[in-house]
mmCIF file of C-alpha atoms in Angstrom:
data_model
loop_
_atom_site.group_PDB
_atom_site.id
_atom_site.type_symbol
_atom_site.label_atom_id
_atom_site.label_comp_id
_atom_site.label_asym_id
_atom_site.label_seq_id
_atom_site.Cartn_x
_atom_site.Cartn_y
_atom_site.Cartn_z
ATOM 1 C CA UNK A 1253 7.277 0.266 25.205
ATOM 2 C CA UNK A 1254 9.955 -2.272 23.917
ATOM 3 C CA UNK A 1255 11.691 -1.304 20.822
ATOM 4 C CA UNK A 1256 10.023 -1.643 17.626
ATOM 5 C CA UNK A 1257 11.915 -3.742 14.480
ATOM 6 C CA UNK A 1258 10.613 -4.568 11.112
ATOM 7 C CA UNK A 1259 11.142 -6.639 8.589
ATOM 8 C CA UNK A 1260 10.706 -4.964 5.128
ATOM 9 C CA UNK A 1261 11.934 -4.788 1.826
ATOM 10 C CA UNK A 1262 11.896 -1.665 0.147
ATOM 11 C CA UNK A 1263 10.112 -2.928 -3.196
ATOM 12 C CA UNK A 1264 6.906 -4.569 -1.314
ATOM 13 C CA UNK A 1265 4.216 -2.440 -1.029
ATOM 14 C CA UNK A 1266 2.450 -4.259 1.747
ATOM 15 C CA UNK A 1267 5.763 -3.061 3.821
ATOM 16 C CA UNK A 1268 5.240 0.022 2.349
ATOM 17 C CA UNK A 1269 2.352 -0.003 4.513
ATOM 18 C CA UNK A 1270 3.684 -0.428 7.662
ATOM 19 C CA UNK A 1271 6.451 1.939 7.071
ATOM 20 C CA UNK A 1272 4.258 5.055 6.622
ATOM 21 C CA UNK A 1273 1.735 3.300 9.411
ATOM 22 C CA UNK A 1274 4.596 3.738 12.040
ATOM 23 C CA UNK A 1275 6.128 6.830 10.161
ATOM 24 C CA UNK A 1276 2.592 8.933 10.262
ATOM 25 C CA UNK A 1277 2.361 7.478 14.431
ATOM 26 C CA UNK A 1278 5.981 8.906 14.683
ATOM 27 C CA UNK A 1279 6.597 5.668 16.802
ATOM 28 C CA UNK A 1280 10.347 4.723 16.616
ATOM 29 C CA UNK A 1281 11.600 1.706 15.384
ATOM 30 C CA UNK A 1282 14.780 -0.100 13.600
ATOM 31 C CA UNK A 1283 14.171 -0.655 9.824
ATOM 32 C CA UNK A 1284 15.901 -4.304 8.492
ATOM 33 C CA UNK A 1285 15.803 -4.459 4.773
ATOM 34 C CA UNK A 1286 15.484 -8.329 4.305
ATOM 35 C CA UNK A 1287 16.257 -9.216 0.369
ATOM 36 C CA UNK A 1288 13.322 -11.054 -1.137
ATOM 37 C CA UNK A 1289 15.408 -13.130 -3.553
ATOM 38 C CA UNK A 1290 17.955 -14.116 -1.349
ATOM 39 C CA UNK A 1291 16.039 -14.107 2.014
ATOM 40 C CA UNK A 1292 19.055 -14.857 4.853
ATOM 41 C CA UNK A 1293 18.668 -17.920 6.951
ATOM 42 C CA UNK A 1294 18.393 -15.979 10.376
ATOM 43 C CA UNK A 1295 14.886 -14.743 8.529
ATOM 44 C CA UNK A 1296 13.132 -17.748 8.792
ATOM 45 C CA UNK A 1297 14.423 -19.076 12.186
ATOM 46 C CA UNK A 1298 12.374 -15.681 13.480
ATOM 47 C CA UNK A 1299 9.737 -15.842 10.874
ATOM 48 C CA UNK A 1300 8.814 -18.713 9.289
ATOM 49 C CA UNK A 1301 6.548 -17.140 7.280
ATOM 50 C CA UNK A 1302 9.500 -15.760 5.258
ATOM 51 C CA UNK A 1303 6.788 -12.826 4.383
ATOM 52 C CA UNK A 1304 7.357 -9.469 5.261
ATOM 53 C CA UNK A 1305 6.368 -6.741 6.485
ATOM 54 C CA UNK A 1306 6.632 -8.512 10.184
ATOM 55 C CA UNK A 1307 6.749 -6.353 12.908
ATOM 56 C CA UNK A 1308 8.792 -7.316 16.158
ATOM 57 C CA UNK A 1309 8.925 -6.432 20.136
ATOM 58 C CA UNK A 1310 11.102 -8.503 21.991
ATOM 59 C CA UNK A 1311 9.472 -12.363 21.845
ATOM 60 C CA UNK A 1312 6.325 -10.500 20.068
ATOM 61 C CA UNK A 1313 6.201 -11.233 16.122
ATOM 62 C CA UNK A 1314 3.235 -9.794 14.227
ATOM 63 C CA UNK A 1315 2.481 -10.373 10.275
ATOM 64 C CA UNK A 1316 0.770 -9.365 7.374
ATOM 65 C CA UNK A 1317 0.567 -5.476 6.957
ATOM 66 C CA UNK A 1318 -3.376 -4.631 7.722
ATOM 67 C CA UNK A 1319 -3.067 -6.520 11.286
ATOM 68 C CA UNK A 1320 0.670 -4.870 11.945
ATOM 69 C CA UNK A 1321 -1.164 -1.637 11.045
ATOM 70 C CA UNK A 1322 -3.609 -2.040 13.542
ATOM 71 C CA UNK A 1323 -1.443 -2.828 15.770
ATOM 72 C CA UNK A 1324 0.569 -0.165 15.139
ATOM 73 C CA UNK A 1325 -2.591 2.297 15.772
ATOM 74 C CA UNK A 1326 -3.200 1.066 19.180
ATOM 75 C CA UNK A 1327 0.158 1.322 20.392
ATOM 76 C CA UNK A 1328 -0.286 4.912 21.001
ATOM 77 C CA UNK A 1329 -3.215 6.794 21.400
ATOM 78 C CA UNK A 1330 -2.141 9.746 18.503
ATOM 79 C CA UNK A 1331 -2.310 11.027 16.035
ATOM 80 C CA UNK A 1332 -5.074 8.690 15.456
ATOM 81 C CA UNK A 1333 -5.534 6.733 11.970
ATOM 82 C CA UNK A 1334 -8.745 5.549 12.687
ATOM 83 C CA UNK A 1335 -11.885 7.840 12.552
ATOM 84 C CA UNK A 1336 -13.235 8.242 16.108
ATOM 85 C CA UNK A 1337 -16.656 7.206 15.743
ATOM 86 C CA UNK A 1338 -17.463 3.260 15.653
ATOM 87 C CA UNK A 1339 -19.326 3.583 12.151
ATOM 88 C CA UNK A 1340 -16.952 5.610 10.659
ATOM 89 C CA UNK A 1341 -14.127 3.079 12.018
ATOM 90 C CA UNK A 1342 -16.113 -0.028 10.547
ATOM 91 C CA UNK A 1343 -16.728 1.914 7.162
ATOM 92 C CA UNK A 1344 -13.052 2.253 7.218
ATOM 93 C CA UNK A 1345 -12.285 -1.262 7.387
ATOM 94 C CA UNK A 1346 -14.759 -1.781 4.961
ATOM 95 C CA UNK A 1347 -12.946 0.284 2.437
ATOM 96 C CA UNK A 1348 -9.335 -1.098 3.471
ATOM 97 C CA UNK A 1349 -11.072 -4.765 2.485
ATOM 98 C CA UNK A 1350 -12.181 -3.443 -0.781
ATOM 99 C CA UNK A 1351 -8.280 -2.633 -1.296
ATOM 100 C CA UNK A 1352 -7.028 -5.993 -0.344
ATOM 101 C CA UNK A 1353 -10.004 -7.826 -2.105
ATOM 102 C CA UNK A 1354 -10.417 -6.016 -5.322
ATOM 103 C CA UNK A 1355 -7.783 -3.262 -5.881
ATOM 104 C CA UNK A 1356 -4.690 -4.919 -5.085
ATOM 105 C CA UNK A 1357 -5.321 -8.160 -6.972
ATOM 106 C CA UNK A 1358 -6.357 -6.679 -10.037
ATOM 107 C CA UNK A 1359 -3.245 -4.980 -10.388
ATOM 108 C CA UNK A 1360 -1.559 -7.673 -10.091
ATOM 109 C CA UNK A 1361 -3.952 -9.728 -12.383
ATOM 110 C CA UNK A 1362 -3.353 -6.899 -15.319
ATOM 111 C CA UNK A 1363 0.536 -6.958 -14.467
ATOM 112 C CA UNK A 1364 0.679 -10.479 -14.781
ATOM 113 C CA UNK A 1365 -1.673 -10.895 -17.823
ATOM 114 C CA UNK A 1366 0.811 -11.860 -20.659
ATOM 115 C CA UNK A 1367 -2.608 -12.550 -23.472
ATOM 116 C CA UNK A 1368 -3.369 -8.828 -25.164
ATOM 117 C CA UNK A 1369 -7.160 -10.063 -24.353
ATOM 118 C CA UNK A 1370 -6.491 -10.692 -21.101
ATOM 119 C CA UNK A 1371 -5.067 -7.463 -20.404
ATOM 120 C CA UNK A 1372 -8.049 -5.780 -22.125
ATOM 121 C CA UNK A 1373 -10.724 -7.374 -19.571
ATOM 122 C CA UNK A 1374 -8.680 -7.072 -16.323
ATOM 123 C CA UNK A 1375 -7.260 -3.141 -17.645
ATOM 124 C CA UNK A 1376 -11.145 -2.319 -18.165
ATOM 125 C CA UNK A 1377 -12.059 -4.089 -14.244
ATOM 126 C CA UNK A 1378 -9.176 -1.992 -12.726
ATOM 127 C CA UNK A 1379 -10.316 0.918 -14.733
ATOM 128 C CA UNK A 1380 -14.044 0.259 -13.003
ATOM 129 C CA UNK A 1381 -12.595 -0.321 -9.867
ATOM 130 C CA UNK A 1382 -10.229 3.340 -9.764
ATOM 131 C CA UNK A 1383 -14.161 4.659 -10.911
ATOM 132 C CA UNK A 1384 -15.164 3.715 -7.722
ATOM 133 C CA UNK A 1385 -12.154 5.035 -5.656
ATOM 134 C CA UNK A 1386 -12.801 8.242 -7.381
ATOM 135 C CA UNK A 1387 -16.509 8.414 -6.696
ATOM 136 C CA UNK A 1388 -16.254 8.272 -2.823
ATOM 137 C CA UNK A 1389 -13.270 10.536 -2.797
ATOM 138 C CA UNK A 1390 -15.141 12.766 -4.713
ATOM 139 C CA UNK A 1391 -18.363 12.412 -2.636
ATOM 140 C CA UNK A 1392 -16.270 13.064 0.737
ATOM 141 C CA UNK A 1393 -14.991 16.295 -0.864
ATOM 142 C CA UNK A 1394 -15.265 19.186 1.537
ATOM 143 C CA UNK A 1395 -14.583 16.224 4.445
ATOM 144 C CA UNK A 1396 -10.649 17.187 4.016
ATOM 145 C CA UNK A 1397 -8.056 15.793 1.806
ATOM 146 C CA UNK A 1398 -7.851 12.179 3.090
ATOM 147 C CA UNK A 1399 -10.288 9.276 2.990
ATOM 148 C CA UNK A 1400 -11.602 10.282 6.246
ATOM 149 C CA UNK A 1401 -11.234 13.950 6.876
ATOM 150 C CA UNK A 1402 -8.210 15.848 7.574
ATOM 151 C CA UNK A 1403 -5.770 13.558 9.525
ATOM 152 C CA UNK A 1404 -4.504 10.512 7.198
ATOM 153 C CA UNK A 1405 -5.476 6.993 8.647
ATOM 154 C CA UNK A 1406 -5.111 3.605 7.777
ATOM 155 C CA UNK A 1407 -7.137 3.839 4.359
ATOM 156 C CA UNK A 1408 -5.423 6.120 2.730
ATOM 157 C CA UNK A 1409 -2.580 3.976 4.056
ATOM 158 C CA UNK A 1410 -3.886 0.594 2.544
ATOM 159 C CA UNK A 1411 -4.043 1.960 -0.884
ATOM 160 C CA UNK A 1412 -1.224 4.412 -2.031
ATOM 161 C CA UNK A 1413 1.608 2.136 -2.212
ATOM 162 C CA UNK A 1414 0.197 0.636 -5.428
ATOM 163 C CA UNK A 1415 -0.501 4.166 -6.575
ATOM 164 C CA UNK A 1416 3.706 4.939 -6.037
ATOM 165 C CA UNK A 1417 3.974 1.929 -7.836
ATOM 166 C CA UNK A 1418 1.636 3.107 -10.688
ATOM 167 C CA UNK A 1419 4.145 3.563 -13.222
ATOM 168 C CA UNK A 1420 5.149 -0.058 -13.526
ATOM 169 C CA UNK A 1421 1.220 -0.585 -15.045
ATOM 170 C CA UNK A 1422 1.795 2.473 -16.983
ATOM 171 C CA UNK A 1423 5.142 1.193 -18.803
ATOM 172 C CA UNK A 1424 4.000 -2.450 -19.387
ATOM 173 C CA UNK A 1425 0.660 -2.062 -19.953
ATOM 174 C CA UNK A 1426 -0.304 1.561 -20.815
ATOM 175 C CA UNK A 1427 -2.510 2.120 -18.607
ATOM 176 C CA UNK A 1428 -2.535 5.472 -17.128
ATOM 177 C CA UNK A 1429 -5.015 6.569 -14.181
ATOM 178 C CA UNK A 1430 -7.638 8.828 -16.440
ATOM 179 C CA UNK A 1431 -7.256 12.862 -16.435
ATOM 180 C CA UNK A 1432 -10.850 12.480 -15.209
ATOM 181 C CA UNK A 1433 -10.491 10.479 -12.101
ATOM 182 C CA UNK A 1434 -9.785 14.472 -10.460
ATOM 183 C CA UNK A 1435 -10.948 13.444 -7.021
ATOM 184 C CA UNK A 1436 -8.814 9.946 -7.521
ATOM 185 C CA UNK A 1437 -5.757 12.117 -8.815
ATOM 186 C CA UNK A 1438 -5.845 15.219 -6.150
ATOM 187 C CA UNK A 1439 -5.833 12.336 -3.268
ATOM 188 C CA UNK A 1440 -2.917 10.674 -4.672
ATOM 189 C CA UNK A 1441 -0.844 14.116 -4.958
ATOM 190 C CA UNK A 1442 -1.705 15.291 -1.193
ATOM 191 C CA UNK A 1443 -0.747 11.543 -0.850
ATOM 192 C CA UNK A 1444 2.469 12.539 -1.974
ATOM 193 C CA UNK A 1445 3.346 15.998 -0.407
ATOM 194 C CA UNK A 1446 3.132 13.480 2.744
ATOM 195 C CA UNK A 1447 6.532 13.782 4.846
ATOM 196 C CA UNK A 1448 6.157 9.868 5.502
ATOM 197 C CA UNK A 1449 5.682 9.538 1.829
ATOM 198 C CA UNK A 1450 8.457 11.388 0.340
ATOM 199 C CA UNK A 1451 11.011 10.125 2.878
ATOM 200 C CA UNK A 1452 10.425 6.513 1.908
ATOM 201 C CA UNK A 1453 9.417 6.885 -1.825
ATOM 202 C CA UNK A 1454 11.687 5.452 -4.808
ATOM 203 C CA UNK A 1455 11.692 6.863 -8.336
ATOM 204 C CA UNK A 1456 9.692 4.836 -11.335
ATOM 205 C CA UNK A 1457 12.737 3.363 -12.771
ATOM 206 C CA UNK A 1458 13.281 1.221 -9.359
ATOM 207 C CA UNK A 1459 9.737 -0.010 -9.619
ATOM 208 C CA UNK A 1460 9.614 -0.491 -13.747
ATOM 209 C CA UNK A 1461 13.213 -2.763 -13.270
ATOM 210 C CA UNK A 1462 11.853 -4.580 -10.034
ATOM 211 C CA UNK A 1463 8.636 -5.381 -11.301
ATOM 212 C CA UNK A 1464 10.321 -6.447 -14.880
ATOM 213 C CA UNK A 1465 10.168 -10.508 -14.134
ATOM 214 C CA UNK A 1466 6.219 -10.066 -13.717
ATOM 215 C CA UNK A 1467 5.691 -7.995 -16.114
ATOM 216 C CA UNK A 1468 6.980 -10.861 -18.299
ATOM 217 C CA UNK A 1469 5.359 -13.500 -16.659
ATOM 218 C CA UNK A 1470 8.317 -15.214 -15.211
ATOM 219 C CA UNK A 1471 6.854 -14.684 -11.661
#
């Protein structure tokens, strides 16, 4: 296999993803931090996207984090983050969609908000929407401690960087994930005993600071 590079930034959390996808496959690679604000011109002669995370094998460039976590799956066989049966594999794409198409947005939606009244309708969707997240956890309880039984996969993968990032919501907005979200709350600390996890994790501060311009609405 040719040597694996990507393109990240430490403060994007769809990198995030594809760190801890190729982190939890142990597969090596070379990590190159690329600075969002001043993005360097040799960045978009290889990807003209300008976007990261992009992942990169010799002549072979891959982007967006879902599909470069796919990828990353296949490339070797285990440990697997895909459930083994076909049903279980499509419900598990059905549940990373739900992420990218509901989750994700709104918290950028209620980060973003800069009307109080605003805040109030998107804070009360989001608050639905971690309902949800806490229901099915709770329902697969007894399953094992990750979205799909014991081994971590590519849901659990699709979601927690936004839960590392959680504090940024908490400090401009005040909204905190509620005490009775247990299910919701136990997932994100096994989340966090994760090797992949704490190697690559950054302390509240860095995210309240780098999250500051949309917070205000200048971004």
């Amino acid at each position: 296999m040719e040597n694996i590079e990507l393109f990240s930034a430490r403060v994007c959390p769809f990198a995030h993803r594809s760190r801890l996808a190729l982190m939890e496959k142990n597969l090596p690679f070379t990590l190159i931090e690329i600075d969002l604000r001043n993005k360097p011109g040799w960045y978009s002669q290889k990807n003209p996207a300008g976007a990261v995370p992009a992942l990169r094998q010799g002549e072979f460039l891959l982007r967006e984090s879902l599909i470069v976590n796919e990828y990353v799956n296949e490339c070797c066989a285990e440990p697997a983050l895909l459930p083994a049966s076909a049903q279980q594999q499509a419900e598990a794409r059905l549940w990373i969609d739900y992420a990218g198409s509901s989750f994700v947005p709104l918290f950028y939606r209620l980060l973003k908000a800069q009307q109080e009244d605003e805040q109030v309708v998107v804070a009360t969707e989001l608050g639905r929407v971690l309902a949800v997240l806490d229901e099915e956890l709770k329902r697969r309880t007894g399953e094992g401690p990750y979205w799909f039984g014991w081994q971590v996969g590519l849901t659990d993968i699709a979601f927690y960087p936004w839960f590392e990032r959680w504090a940024v919501l908490v400090h401009y907005r005040s909204l905190r994930i509620p005490d009775h979200l247990t299910s919701l709350l136990g997932w994100i600390e096994t989340m966090q005993e994760r090797d992949a996890v704490r190697l690559g994790s950054e302390p509240a501060e860095y995210y309240i600071d780098q999250y500051a311009d949309y917070a205000a609405g200048r971004k």
